Tab-separated table of C-alpha atoms in Angstrom:
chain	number	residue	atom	x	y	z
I	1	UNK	CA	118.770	63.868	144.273
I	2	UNK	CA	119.288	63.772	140.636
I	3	UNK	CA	115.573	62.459	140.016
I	4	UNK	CA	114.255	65.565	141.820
I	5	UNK	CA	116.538	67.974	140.106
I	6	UNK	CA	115.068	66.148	136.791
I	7	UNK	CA	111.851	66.666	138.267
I	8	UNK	CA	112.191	70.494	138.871
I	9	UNK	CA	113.355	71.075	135.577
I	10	UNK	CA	110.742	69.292	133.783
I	11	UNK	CA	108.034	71.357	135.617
I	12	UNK	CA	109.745	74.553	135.110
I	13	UNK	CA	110.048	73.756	131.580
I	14	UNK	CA	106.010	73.080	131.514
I	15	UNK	CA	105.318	76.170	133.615
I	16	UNK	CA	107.049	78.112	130.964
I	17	UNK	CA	105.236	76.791	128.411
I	18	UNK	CA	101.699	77.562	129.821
I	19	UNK	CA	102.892	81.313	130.571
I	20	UNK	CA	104.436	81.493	127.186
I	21	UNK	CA	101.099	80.331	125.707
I	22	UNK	CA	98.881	82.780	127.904
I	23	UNK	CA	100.791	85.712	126.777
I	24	UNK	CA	100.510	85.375	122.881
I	25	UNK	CA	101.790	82.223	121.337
I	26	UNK	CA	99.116	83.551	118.354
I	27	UNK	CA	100.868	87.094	118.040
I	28	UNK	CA	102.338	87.346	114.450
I	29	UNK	CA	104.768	90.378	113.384
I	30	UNK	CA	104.524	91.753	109.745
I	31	UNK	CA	106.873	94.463	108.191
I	32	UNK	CA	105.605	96.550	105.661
I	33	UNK	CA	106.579	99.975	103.999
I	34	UNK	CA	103.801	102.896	103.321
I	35	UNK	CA	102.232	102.659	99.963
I	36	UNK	CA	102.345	98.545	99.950
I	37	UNK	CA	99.356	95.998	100.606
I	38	UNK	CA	99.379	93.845	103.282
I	39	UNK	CA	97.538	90.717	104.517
I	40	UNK	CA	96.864	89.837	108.280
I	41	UNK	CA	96.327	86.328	109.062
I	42	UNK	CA	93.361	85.414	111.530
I	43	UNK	CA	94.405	81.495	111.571
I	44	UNK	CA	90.615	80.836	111.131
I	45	UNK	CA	89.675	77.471	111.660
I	46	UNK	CA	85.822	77.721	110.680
I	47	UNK	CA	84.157	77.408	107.105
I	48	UNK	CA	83.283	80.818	106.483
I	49	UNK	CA	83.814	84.236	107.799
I	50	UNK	CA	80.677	85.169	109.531
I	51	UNK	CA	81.827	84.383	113.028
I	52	UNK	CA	85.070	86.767	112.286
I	53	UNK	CA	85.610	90.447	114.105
I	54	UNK	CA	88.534	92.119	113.945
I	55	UNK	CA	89.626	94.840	116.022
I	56	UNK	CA	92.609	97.462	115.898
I	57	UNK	CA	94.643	99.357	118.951
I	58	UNK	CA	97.462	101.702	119.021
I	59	UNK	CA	98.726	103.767	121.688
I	60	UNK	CA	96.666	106.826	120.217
I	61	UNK	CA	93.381	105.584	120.612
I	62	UNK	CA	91.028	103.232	122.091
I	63	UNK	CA	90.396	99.573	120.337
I	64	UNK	CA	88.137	99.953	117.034
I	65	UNK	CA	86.422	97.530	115.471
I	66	UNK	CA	86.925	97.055	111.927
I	67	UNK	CA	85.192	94.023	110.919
I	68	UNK	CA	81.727	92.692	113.151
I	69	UNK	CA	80.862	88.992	112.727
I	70	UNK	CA	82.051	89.098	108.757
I	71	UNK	CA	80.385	92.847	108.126
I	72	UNK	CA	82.969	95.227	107.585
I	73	UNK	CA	82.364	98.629	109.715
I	74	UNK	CA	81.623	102.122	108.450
I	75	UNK	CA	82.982	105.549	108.756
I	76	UNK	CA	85.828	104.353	110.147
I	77	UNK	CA	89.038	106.075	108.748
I	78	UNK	CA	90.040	103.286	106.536
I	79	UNK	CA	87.188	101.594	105.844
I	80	UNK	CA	87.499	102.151	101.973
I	81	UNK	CA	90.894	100.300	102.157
I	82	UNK	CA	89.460	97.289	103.848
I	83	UNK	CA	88.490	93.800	102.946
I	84	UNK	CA	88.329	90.103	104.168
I	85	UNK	CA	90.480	87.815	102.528
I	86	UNK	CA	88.753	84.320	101.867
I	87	UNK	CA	90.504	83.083	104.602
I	88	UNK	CA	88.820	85.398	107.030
I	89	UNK	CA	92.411	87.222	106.598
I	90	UNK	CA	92.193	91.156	107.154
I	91	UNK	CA	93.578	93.148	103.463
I	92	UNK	CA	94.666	96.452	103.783
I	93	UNK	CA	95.733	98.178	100.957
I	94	UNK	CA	98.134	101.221	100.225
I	95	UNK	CA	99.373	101.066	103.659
I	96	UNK	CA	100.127	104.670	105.419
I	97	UNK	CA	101.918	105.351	108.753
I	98	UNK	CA	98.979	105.734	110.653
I	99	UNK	CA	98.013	102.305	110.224
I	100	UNK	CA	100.464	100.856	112.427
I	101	UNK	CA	99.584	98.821	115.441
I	102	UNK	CA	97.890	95.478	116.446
I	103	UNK	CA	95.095	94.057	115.013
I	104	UNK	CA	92.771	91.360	116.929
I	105	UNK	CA	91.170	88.555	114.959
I	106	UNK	CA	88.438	86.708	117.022
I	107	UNK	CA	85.453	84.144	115.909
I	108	UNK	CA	82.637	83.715	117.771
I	109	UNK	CA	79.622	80.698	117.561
I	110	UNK	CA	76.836	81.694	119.105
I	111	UNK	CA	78.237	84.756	121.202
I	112	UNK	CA	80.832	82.730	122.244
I	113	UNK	CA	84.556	83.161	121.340
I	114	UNK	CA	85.671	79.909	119.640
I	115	UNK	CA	89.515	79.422	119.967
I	116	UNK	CA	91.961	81.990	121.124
I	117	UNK	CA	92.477	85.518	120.005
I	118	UNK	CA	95.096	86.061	116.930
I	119	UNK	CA	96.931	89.103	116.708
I	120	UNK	CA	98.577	90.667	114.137
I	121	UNK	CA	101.554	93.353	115.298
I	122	UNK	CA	101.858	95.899	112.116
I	123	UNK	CA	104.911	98.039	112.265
I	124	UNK	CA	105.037	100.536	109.414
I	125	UNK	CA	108.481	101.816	107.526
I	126	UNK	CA	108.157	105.059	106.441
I	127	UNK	CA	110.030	107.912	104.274
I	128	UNK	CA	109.890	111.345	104.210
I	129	UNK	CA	111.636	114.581	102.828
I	130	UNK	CA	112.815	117.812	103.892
I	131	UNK	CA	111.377	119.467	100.863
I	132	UNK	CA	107.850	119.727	100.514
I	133	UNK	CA	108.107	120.640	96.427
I	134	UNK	CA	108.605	117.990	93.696
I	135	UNK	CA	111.059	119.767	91.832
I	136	UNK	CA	114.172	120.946	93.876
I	137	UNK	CA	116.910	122.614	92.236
I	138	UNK	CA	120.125	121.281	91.767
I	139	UNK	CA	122.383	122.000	93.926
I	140	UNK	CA	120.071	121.852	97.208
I	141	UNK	CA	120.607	120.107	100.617
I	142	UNK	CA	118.162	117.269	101.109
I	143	UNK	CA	117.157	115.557	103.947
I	144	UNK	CA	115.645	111.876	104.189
I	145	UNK	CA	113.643	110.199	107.378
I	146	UNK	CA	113.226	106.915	107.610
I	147	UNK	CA	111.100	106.140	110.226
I	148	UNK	CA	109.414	102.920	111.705
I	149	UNK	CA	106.216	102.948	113.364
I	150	UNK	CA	105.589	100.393	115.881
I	151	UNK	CA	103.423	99.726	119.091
I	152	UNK	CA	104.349	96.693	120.907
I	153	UNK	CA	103.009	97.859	124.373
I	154	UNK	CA	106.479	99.438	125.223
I	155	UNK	CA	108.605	102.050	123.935
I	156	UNK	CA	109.588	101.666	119.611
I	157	UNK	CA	113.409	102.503	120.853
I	158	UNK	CA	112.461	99.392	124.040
I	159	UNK	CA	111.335	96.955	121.551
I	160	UNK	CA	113.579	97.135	118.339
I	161	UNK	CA	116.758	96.926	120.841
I	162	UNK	CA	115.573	94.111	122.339
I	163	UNK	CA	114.848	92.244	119.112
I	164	UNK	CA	118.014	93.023	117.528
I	165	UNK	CA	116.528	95.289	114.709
I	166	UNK	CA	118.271	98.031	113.132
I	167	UNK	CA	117.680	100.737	110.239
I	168	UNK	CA	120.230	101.428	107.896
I	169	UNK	CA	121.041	103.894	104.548
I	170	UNK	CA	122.171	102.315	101.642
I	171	UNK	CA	122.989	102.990	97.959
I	172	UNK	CA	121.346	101.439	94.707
I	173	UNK	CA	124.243	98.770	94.930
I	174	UNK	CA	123.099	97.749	98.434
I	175	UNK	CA	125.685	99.002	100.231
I	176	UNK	CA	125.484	100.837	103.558
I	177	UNK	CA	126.353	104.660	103.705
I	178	UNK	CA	128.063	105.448	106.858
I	179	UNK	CA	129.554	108.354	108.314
I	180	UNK	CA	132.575	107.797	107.512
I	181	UNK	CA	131.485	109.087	103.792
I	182	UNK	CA	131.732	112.712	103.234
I	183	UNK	CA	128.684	112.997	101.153
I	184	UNK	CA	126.248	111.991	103.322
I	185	UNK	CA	125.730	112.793	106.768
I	186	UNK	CA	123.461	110.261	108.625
I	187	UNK	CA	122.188	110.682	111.812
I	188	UNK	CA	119.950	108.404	114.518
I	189	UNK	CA	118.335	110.638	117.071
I	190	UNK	CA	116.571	107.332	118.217
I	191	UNK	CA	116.615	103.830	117.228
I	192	UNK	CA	113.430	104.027	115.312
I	193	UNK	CA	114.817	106.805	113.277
I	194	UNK	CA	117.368	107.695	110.711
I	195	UNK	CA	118.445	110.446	108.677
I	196	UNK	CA	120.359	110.610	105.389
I	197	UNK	CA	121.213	114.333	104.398
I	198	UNK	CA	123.184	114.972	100.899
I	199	UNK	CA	123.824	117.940	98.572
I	200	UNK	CA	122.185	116.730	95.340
I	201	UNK	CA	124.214	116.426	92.101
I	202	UNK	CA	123.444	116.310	88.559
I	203	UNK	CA	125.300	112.607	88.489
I	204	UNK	CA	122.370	111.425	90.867
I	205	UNK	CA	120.087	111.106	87.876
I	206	UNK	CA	118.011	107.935	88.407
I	207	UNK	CA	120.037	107.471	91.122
I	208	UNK	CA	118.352	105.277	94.353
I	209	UNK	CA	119.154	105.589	98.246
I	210	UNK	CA	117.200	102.924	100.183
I	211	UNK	CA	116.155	102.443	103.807
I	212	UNK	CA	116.105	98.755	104.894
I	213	UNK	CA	115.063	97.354	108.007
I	214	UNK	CA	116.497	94.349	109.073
I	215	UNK	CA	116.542	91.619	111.736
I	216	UNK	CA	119.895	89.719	112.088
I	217	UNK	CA	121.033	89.355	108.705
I	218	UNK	CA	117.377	88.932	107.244
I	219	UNK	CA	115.570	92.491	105.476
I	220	UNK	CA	112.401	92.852	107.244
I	221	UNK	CA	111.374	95.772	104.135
I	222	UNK	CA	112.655	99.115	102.572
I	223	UNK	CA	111.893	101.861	101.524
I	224	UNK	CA	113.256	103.782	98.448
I	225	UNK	CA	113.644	107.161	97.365
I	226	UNK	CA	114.721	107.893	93.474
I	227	UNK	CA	116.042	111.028	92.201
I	228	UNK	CA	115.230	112.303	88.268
I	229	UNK	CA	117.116	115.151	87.026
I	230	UNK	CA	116.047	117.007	84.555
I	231	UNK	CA	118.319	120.117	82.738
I	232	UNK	CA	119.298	121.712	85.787
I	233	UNK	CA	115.675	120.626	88.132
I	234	UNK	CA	115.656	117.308	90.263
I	235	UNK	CA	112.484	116.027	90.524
I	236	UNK	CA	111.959	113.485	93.344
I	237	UNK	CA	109.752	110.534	94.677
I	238	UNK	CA	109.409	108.087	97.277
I	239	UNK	CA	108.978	104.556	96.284
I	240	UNK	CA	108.879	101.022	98.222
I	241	UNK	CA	110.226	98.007	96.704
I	242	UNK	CA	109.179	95.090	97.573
I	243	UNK	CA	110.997	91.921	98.992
């Protein structure tokens, strides 16, 4: 009885590893903040790039091709930002929201796909402000979203719950602003959003408030926004720091 329990258990284990392998074993997820450059992998196992296509899908639109057999496409609306690494690897540089998504790296021989697809899940953090004008007086209410953009097939809320991810607000010295402090109000109308609103004091010159992303204990990227006073003006930007 024991054998065949031993049994069972050996070919469930199997079975799960043939299912696990049929449903994306290649699938690679990459963090990055607007403004940064980023490199997909392809995990191309041929000597040049000729044979490579890559494609890209959201949930806004239909799958585009970006690269054809090594030729990069035209009139797309990022084509100017696009390149082939040597490594058949897809570069995309100064990143905005819109580019999130997944992006499909397939090589073909002779019409025929060599291999198994690669894809490349791009989730975009991204950082935006109440105030449209770079100079706010001092004094004002300002408001700060930090949003992620993700497509994973299911819902941004769906997936980031399920994989333990979080967004937080924190100061220059790393540490998290919660509600608990008077100054700041932060809000999360959904997982994949949060909000950091704060009256804006001369004291803030140079002063930083970040949004990270993490996983577990581990920063996936952030995303930071600097204050510069100047006599009685703020002047503001939105800046990404890298990891």
């Amino acid at each position: 009885m024991a054998d065949k329990c031993h049994l069972c258990l050996l070919g469930l284990i199997i079975l799960s590893s043939l299912l696990t392998g049929t449903s994306g074993v290649n699938d690679t997820h990459m963090f990055i903040s607007s403004g940064e450059n980023v490199r997909l992998p392809c995990n191309n196992h041929l000597h040049d790039c000729k044979s490579t296509t890559w494609n890209y899908n959201n949930n806004n639109s239909a799958s585009v091709e970006l690269i054809g057999l090594g030729i990069k496409k035209k009139n797309t609306d990022r084509d100017e930002r696009l390149s082939l690494g040597s490594d058949c690897s897809l570069i995309i540089t100064n990143i905005i929201k819109e580019d999130y998504g997944f992006y499909t790296c397939r090589q073909y021989v002779n019409d025929k796909q060599q291999g198994t697809d690669a894809r490349v899940y791009l989730h975009v953090l991204h950082v935006s402000s109440s105030s449209s004008q770079t100079e706010i007086s001092a004094g004002s209410s300002v408001t700060l979203y930090c949003q992620l953009f993700s497509y994973t097939g299911v819902s941004c809320d769906d997936w980031i719950r399920s994989e333990g991810i979080q967004l937080f607000w924190v100061n220059q010295a790393g540490v998290n602003l919660t509600k608990s402090d008077s100054r700041y109000q932060i809000s999360a109308p959904g997982h994949c959003i949060i909000t950091l609103t704060t009256t804006l004091l001369n004291e803030d010159d140079s002063r930083e408030w970040r949004c990270n992303i993490t996983q577990g204990d581990q920063v996936k990227t952030s995303v930071t926004y600097t204050v510069k006073i100047t006599g009685e003006k703020t002047i503001s930007s939105i800046s990404f720091r890298p990891l």
